[in-house]
């Protein structure tokens, strides 16, 4: 085996005027550099390989296609990212709960591998499907994507978004995004058509408690202007066109004019969601993940910890174990002076991302 001096010979050759290692100079000579040092590829284990500009990939990785340093970054519990309006945002924003496709692509890259199958049983306008398509050209490889959506209008928007986006990509000389398999119908029925253990990642944004009623009234009347306005703007109510957000103003939900008798109680909503995820898990592969967007709410002067409530409900019904809770923090979201000056009411700028894994057979018997 080469002695230590030989192993680090290249590092000493590429120094700056102060005798420090010059990583830029080393890269110019096509040497593999990571964390300020030349990688000795001969010293890598049999299951490791160096990926240019990305670091060392461990072929034992069963979760994703990330290198070690990419994995380290992906383990951060907070995603502090504001996504500017893009990917035909003017169309997608008609849906109150759409998520940024590139945020979906990032999560898909963390919890699946190239060629895997991703399912979104509450697909909406197709943020998950678009994210899976972005992975082919901007991430770690194409995933097969399936979406269930019961509202025909949202499916039409997804198809139009994909068509327009691809027209623009072709005009820029970029390859088109692959079309996902969007299926129309009730997820509780469509899931029967997905083979057991065939889904590697289930990524979805659940329909919120009472959000169906809000969606039905969203386009029937103009959103009432906030009387208090915001610190950042003189116009008052949040403008969803300013940035890529989830479109759900949970604090303002307390002012909904929906007949209370028509609302689904929280207990009913939790039972419904838990039952559906119990159905979904048959389709998820044993080493797969279930990743769920869920925001908390402030309603009727009470903070509703929906993320915790939903996690408990799913764990108590479906064979799933909560493995992590990530936070998507949108630093671009406007702050509004809810409750001022009489009561502290949070201005929601985050979403919870619950990460579940299937229970081991031994766990379910305990």
Short mmCIF file of C-alpha atoms in Angstrom, two decimals:
data_model
loop_
_atom_site.label_atom_id
_atom_site.label_comp_id
_atom_site.label_asym_id
_atom_site.label_seq_id
_atom_site.Cartn_x
_atom_site.Cartn_y
_atom_site.Cartn_z
CA UNK A 1 0.00 0.00 0.00
CA UNK A 2 1.26 3.48 -0.83
CA UNK A 3 2.54 5.40 2.16
CA UNK A 4 0.82 8.52 3.43
CA UNK A 5 3.20 10.75 1.53
CA UNK A 6 2.31 9.16 -1.80
CA UNK A 7 -1.39 9.27 -1.08
CA UNK A 8 -1.34 13.02 -0.54
CA UNK A 9 1.27 13.86 -3.18
CA UNK A 10 -1.34 15.41 -5.47
CA UNK A 11 -2.65 17.61 -2.66
CA UNK A 12 0.80 19.12 -2.13
CA UNK A 13 1.25 19.79 -5.84
CA UNK A 14 -1.78 22.08 -5.96
CA UNK A 15 -1.07 24.82 -3.46
CA UNK A 16 -1.56 28.56 -3.54
CA UNK A 17 1.03 31.24 -2.73
CA UNK A 18 0.50 30.69 0.98
CA UNK A 19 1.08 26.97 0.71
CA UNK A 20 -2.60 26.14 1.19
CA UNK A 21 -4.42 23.59 -0.95
CA UNK A 22 -5.86 25.22 -4.10
CA UNK A 23 -9.04 23.29 -4.89
CA UNK A 24 -9.83 25.34 -8.01
CA UNK A 25 -6.45 24.55 -9.51
CA UNK A 26 -6.90 20.86 -8.73
CA UNK A 27 -10.30 20.84 -10.41
CA UNK A 28 -8.81 22.48 -13.50
CA UNK A 29 -6.55 19.44 -13.76
CA UNK A 30 -9.66 17.18 -13.57
CA UNK A 31 -8.78 15.81 -10.14
CA UNK A 32 -11.67 14.72 -7.92
CA UNK A 33 -11.98 17.25 -5.11
CA UNK A 34 -14.36 17.12 -2.16
CA UNK A 35 -14.41 19.18 1.03
CA UNK A 36 -11.16 20.88 0.06
CA UNK A 37 -9.19 17.69 -0.50
CA UNK A 38 -8.27 15.56 -3.49
CA UNK A 39 -10.16 12.26 -3.40
CA UNK A 40 -7.89 9.24 -3.55
CA UNK A 41 -10.17 7.09 -5.71
CA UNK A 42 -7.85 4.10 -5.27
CA UNK A 43 -8.64 4.19 -1.58
CA UNK A 44 -12.42 3.92 -2.02
CA UNK A 45 -14.19 0.75 -0.92
CA UNK A 46 -15.58 -1.64 -3.52
CA UNK A 47 -19.09 -0.33 -2.89
CA UNK A 48 -18.06 3.32 -3.38
CA UNK A 49 -17.48 5.38 -6.47
CA UNK A 50 -16.72 9.03 -7.07
CA UNK A 51 -19.35 11.02 -9.02
CA UNK A 52 -17.92 14.14 -10.59
CA UNK A 53 -19.10 17.38 -8.94
CA UNK A 54 -21.35 15.40 -6.56
CA UNK A 55 -19.07 13.42 -4.25
CA UNK A 56 -18.84 9.76 -3.26
CA UNK A 57 -21.80 7.49 -3.94
CA UNK A 58 -22.28 4.37 -1.83
CA UNK A 59 -23.85 1.58 -3.89
CA UNK A 60 -25.38 0.13 -0.72
CA UNK A 61 -27.75 3.11 -0.67
CA UNK A 62 -31.27 1.65 -0.83
CA UNK A 63 -33.14 4.91 -0.17
CA UNK A 64 -32.08 7.24 -2.97
CA UNK A 65 -29.36 8.07 -5.49
CA UNK A 66 -27.68 10.78 -3.41
CA UNK A 67 -23.99 10.91 -2.68
CA UNK A 68 -22.76 11.19 0.87
CA UNK A 69 -22.54 14.97 0.95
CA UNK A 70 -25.92 15.27 -0.81
CA UNK A 71 -27.41 12.91 1.77
CA UNK A 72 -25.96 15.06 4.55
CA UNK A 73 -27.64 18.16 3.12
CA UNK A 74 -30.92 16.29 2.62
CA UNK A 75 -31.10 15.30 6.29
CA UNK A 76 -31.70 18.89 7.35
CA UNK A 77 -35.06 19.02 9.09
CA UNK A 78 -35.94 22.44 7.65
CA UNK A 79 -36.26 23.30 3.95
CA UNK A 80 -35.87 27.12 3.94
CA UNK A 81 -36.83 27.75 0.34
CA UNK A 82 -39.18 30.18 -1.34
CA UNK A 83 -40.13 29.00 -4.81
CA UNK A 84 -40.84 31.85 -7.26
CA UNK A 85 -43.88 31.52 -9.50
CA UNK A 86 -42.93 29.19 -12.34
CA UNK A 87 -44.15 26.14 -14.27
CA UNK A 88 -47.31 27.93 -15.46
CA UNK A 89 -48.05 29.13 -11.94
CA UNK A 90 -50.93 31.30 -13.15
CA UNK A 91 -52.79 28.13 -14.11
CA UNK A 92 -51.75 25.92 -11.21
CA UNK A 93 -52.67 28.58 -8.65
CA UNK A 94 -56.35 28.06 -9.46
CA UNK A 95 -56.02 25.09 -7.12
CA UNK A 96 -55.80 26.25 -3.52
CA UNK A 97 -53.51 23.44 -2.39
CA UNK A 98 -50.95 23.05 -5.18
CA UNK A 99 -47.33 22.58 -4.20
CA UNK A 100 -44.20 23.78 -6.06
CA UNK A 101 -43.12 21.06 -8.52
CA UNK A 102 -39.46 21.67 -7.73
CA UNK A 103 -40.10 21.16 -4.02
CA UNK A 104 -41.78 17.89 -4.95
CA UNK A 105 -38.77 17.01 -7.12
CA UNK A 106 -36.46 17.63 -4.17
CA UNK A 107 -38.47 15.31 -1.92
CA UNK A 108 -38.68 12.68 -4.66
CA UNK A 109 -34.89 12.84 -4.93
CA UNK A 110 -34.57 12.23 -1.18
CA UNK A 111 -36.93 9.27 -0.92
CA UNK A 112 -36.68 7.36 -4.19
CA UNK A 113 -34.25 6.19 -6.85
CA UNK A 114 -34.18 6.60 -10.63
CA UNK A 115 -36.76 4.34 -12.26
CA UNK A 116 -38.87 4.08 -9.11
CA UNK A 117 -42.63 4.56 -9.09
CA UNK A 118 -44.14 7.56 -7.30
CA UNK A 119 -47.85 7.78 -6.44
CA UNK A 120 -49.91 10.84 -5.49
CA UNK A 121 -53.45 9.75 -4.54
CA UNK A 122 -54.59 13.39 -4.13
CA UNK A 123 -52.84 14.74 -7.21
CA UNK A 124 -54.65 18.04 -7.72
CA UNK A 125 -52.97 19.93 -10.58
CA UNK A 126 -50.07 17.50 -10.68
CA UNK A 127 -47.24 19.06 -8.66
CA UNK A 128 -45.92 15.61 -7.73
CA UNK A 129 -46.13 14.36 -11.31
CA UNK A 130 -44.34 17.45 -12.62
CA UNK A 131 -41.70 17.05 -9.92
CA UNK A 132 -41.10 13.45 -10.98
CA UNK A 133 -40.63 14.66 -14.56
CA UNK A 134 -38.16 17.36 -13.49
CA UNK A 135 -36.03 14.69 -11.83
CA UNK A 136 -35.14 13.31 -15.27
CA UNK A 137 -33.39 16.50 -16.36
CA UNK A 138 -32.69 18.44 -13.15
CA UNK A 139 -32.41 15.74 -10.52
CA UNK A 140 -31.35 12.13 -10.19
CA UNK A 141 -33.32 10.47 -12.99
CA UNK A 142 -36.85 9.96 -14.22
CA UNK A 143 -39.45 8.35 -11.99
CA UNK A 144 -42.66 6.74 -13.14
CA UNK A 145 -45.44 8.91 -11.70
CA UNK A 146 -49.10 8.04 -11.07
CA UNK A 147 -51.72 10.51 -9.89
CA UNK A 148 -55.33 10.11 -8.78
CA UNK A 149 -57.67 13.10 -9.06
CA UNK A 150 -61.46 13.16 -8.83
CA UNK A 151 -61.92 16.71 -10.21
CA UNK A 152 -61.72 16.80 -13.98
CA UNK A 153 -60.84 20.50 -13.99
CA UNK A 154 -57.58 19.90 -12.11
CA UNK A 155 -56.59 17.16 -14.54
CA UNK A 156 -57.23 19.49 -17.45
CA UNK A 157 -55.03 22.13 -15.82
CA UNK A 158 -52.22 19.61 -15.33
CA UNK A 159 -52.39 18.62 -18.99
CA UNK A 160 -52.42 22.26 -20.13
CA UNK A 161 -49.51 23.13 -17.83
CA UNK A 162 -47.46 20.25 -19.21
CA UNK A 163 -48.27 21.23 -22.79
CA UNK A 164 -47.35 24.89 -22.30
CA UNK A 165 -44.25 24.10 -20.26
CA UNK A 166 -42.97 21.75 -22.94
CA UNK A 167 -43.60 24.32 -25.67
CA UNK A 168 -41.40 26.76 -23.77
CA UNK A 169 -38.75 24.10 -23.10
CA UNK A 170 -38.56 23.16 -26.78
CA UNK A 171 -38.24 26.83 -27.69
CA UNK A 172 -35.25 27.03 -25.33
CA UNK A 173 -33.75 23.87 -26.81
CA UNK A 174 -34.47 21.83 -23.68
CA UNK A 175 -35.91 18.29 -23.66
CA UNK A 176 -39.63 18.02 -22.84
CA UNK A 177 -40.97 16.83 -19.50
CA UNK A 178 -42.42 13.33 -19.46
CA UNK A 179 -46.16 13.05 -18.94
CA UNK A 180 -47.31 11.33 -15.77
CA UNK A 181 -50.12 8.80 -15.56
CA UNK A 182 -52.98 10.97 -14.26
CA UNK A 183 -56.10 8.90 -13.52
CA UNK A 184 -59.57 10.37 -13.00
CA UNK A 185 -61.66 9.03 -10.13
CA UNK A 186 -61.90 8.41 -6.41
CA UNK A 187 -58.59 7.42 -4.84
CA UNK A 188 -60.32 4.84 -2.63
CA UNK A 189 -61.40 3.00 -5.79
CA UNK A 190 -58.41 3.70 -8.03
CA UNK A 191 -55.92 2.32 -5.51
CA UNK A 192 -57.30 -1.17 -6.18
CA UNK A 193 -55.79 -0.93 -9.67
CA UNK A 194 -52.25 -0.46 -8.35
CA UNK A 195 -50.41 -3.75 -7.71
CA UNK A 196 -49.25 -4.51 -4.19
CA UNK A 197 -45.68 -3.46 -3.33
CA UNK A 198 -45.30 -1.59 -6.64
CA UNK A 199 -45.00 1.98 -5.32
CA UNK A 200 -41.62 3.13 -3.99
CA UNK A 201 -42.77 6.55 -2.79
CA UNK A 202 -46.20 7.88 -1.99
CA UNK A 203 -45.96 11.69 -1.96
CA UNK A 204 -49.11 13.72 -1.48
CA UNK A 205 -50.76 16.80 -0.05
CA UNK A 206 -53.90 15.66 1.75
CA UNK A 207 -57.23 17.45 1.31
CA UNK A 208 -57.47 19.54 4.43
CA UNK A 209 -60.13 19.42 7.09
CA UNK A 210 -62.91 21.63 5.75
CA UNK A 211 -60.87 22.57 2.67
CA UNK A 212 -63.31 20.93 0.23
CA UNK A 213 -65.99 23.40 1.26
CA UNK A 214 -63.55 26.28 0.97
CA UNK A 215 -62.52 25.18 -2.51
CA UNK A 216 -66.15 25.11 -3.61
CA UNK A 217 -66.67 28.70 -2.51
CA UNK A 218 -63.25 30.01 -3.59
CA UNK A 219 -64.38 30.96 -7.10
CA UNK A 220 -67.94 31.87 -6.17
CA UNK A 221 -67.04 35.06 -4.35
CA UNK A 222 -64.06 37.33 -4.14
CA UNK A 223 -61.81 36.82 -1.15
CA UNK A 224 -62.68 39.46 1.38
CA UNK A 225 -59.92 42.00 1.80
CA UNK A 226 -58.13 41.88 5.12
CA UNK A 227 -59.03 44.86 7.31
CA UNK A 228 -55.62 44.80 8.96
CA UNK A 229 -53.37 44.37 5.95
CA UNK A 230 -49.77 43.22 6.16
CA UNK A 231 -46.47 44.63 7.34
CA UNK A 232 -45.04 44.25 3.85
CA UNK A 233 -47.83 45.57 1.68
CA UNK A 234 -50.47 48.26 1.68
CA UNK A 235 -52.85 46.15 -0.38
CA UNK A 236 -53.93 43.87 2.46
CA UNK A 237 -54.61 40.26 1.63
CA UNK A 238 -51.83 37.89 0.56
CA UNK A 239 -51.14 37.73 -3.15
CA UNK A 240 -50.63 34.12 -4.20
CA UNK A 241 -49.05 35.27 -7.46
CA UNK A 242 -46.06 36.79 -5.66
CA UNK A 243 -44.49 33.45 -4.79
CA UNK A 244 -45.05 29.74 -4.94
CA UNK A 245 -47.13 28.89 -1.86
CA UNK A 246 -49.67 26.31 -0.85
CA UNK A 247 -52.50 28.78 -1.38
CA UNK A 248 -54.11 27.98 1.97
CA UNK A 249 -54.45 30.87 4.38
CA UNK A 250 -55.16 28.83 7.47
CA UNK A 251 -55.58 31.85 9.73
CA UNK A 252 -58.20 33.42 7.51
CA UNK A 253 -60.07 30.12 7.48
CA UNK A 254 -61.79 31.15 10.69
CA UNK A 255 -63.75 33.73 8.67
CA UNK A 256 -65.21 31.21 6.23
CA UNK A 257 -68.89 31.68 5.49
CA UNK A 258 -69.55 27.97 4.93
CA UNK A 259 -72.53 26.62 6.83
CA UNK A 260 -71.11 24.91 9.95
CA UNK A 261 -73.66 22.13 9.55
CA UNK A 262 -72.05 21.17 6.23
CA UNK A 263 -68.55 20.88 7.66
CA UNK A 264 -66.80 17.60 8.28
CA UNK A 265 -65.73 17.43 11.90
CA UNK A 266 -62.04 17.07 12.59
CA UNK A 267 -62.62 13.59 14.03
CA UNK A 268 -64.46 12.56 10.86
CA UNK A 269 -61.70 14.01 8.68
CA UNK A 270 -58.99 12.20 10.65
CA UNK A 271 -60.87 8.89 10.45
CA UNK A 272 -61.34 9.35 6.70
CA UNK A 273 -57.67 10.16 6.07
CA UNK A 274 -56.41 7.33 8.29
CA UNK A 275 -58.69 4.84 6.53
CA UNK A 276 -57.48 5.93 3.11
CA UNK A 277 -53.81 5.63 4.05
CA UNK A 278 -54.53 2.17 5.41
CA UNK A 279 -55.79 1.33 1.90
CA UNK A 280 -52.81 2.96 0.20
CA UNK A 281 -50.13 1.07 2.10
CA UNK A 282 -50.78 -2.25 0.34
CA UNK A 283 -49.41 -0.64 -2.82
CA UNK A 284 -46.23 0.64 -1.12
CA UNK A 285 -43.10 -1.50 -1.34
CA UNK A 286 -41.71 -2.79 1.99
CA UNK A 287 -38.73 -0.40 1.85
CA UNK A 288 -40.75 2.51 0.46
CA UNK A 289 -41.79 5.77 2.09
CA UNK A 290 -45.03 7.68 2.52
CA UNK A 291 -44.50 11.46 2.58
CA UNK A 292 -47.39 13.79 3.42
CA UNK A 293 -47.72 17.58 3.29
CA UNK A 294 -49.93 18.93 6.08
CA UNK A 295 -50.17 22.44 7.50
CA UNK A 296 -51.45 23.39 10.91
CA UNK A 297 -54.41 25.75 11.30
CA UNK A 298 -55.58 28.52 13.55
CA UNK A 299 -59.35 28.44 13.85
CA UNK A 300 -61.86 29.95 16.21
CA UNK A 301 -59.12 31.32 18.47
CA UNK A 302 -57.49 27.90 18.78
CA UNK A 303 -54.34 26.46 17.19
CA UNK A 304 -55.14 23.18 15.49
CA UNK A 305 -52.06 20.94 15.53
CA UNK A 306 -53.26 19.04 12.46
CA UNK A 307 -49.86 17.58 11.62
CA UNK A 308 -49.62 15.84 15.00
CA UNK A 309 -53.28 14.80 14.91
CA UNK A 310 -52.92 13.33 11.43
CA UNK A 311 -49.68 11.53 12.28
CA UNK A 312 -51.30 9.88 15.31
CA UNK A 313 -54.42 8.94 13.34
CA UNK A 314 -52.42 7.36 10.51
CA UNK A 315 -50.11 5.47 12.89
CA UNK A 316 -53.07 4.13 14.85
CA UNK A 317 -54.83 2.81 11.74
CA UNK A 318 -52.33 2.10 8.96
CA UNK A 319 -49.18 -0.08 9.24
CA UNK A 320 -46.99 3.01 9.11
CA UNK A 321 -44.48 4.50 11.52
CA UNK A 322 -43.61 8.19 11.62
CA UNK A 323 -39.91 8.40 10.79
CA UNK A 324 -39.45 12.18 10.51
CA UNK A 325 -41.17 15.53 10.42
CA UNK A 326 -39.60 17.97 7.98
CA UNK A 327 -40.53 21.64 7.85
CA UNK A 328 -40.89 23.54 4.61
CA UNK A 329 -40.32 27.17 5.58
CA UNK A 330 -41.19 29.73 2.90
CA UNK A 331 -39.19 32.89 3.74
CA UNK A 332 -40.91 34.85 0.96
CA UNK A 333 -44.40 34.53 2.42
CA UNK A 334 -46.02 37.79 3.52
CA UNK A 335 -46.53 38.47 7.20
CA UNK A 336 -49.98 39.65 8.28
CA UNK A 337 -50.94 41.31 11.52
CA UNK A 338 -53.62 38.82 12.52
CA UNK A 339 -55.11 39.60 15.93
CA UNK A 340 -53.17 42.83 16.47
CA UNK A 341 -53.22 44.44 19.00
CA UNK A 342 -55.44 42.20 21.10
CA UNK A 343 -54.35 38.61 20.52
CA UNK A 344 -51.29 36.76 19.24
CA UNK A 345 -52.27 34.83 16.12
CA UNK A 346 -49.47 33.16 14.08
CA UNK A 347 -48.78 34.15 10.52
CA UNK A 348 -48.26 30.72 8.98
CA UNK A 349 -45.05 30.54 6.92
CA UNK A 350 -44.37 26.81 7.17
CA UNK A 351 -45.75 23.43 6.16
CA UNK A 352 -45.09 20.10 7.84
CA UNK A 353 -43.84 17.21 5.74
CA UNK A 354 -44.56 13.94 7.56
CA UNK A 355 -42.31 11.04 6.55
CA UNK A 356 -43.62 7.53 7.25
CA UNK A 357 -42.11 4.13 6.61
CA UNK A 358 -43.87 0.79 6.61
CA UNK A 359 -43.80 -1.08 9.88
CA UNK A 360 -41.60 -4.13 10.10
CA UNK A 361 -43.69 -7.27 10.46
CA UNK A 362 -42.31 -7.70 13.95
CA UNK A 363 -43.38 -4.19 14.96
CA UNK A 364 -47.03 -4.71 14.02
CA UNK A 365 -47.24 -7.74 16.29
CA UNK A 366 -46.06 -5.88 19.40
#
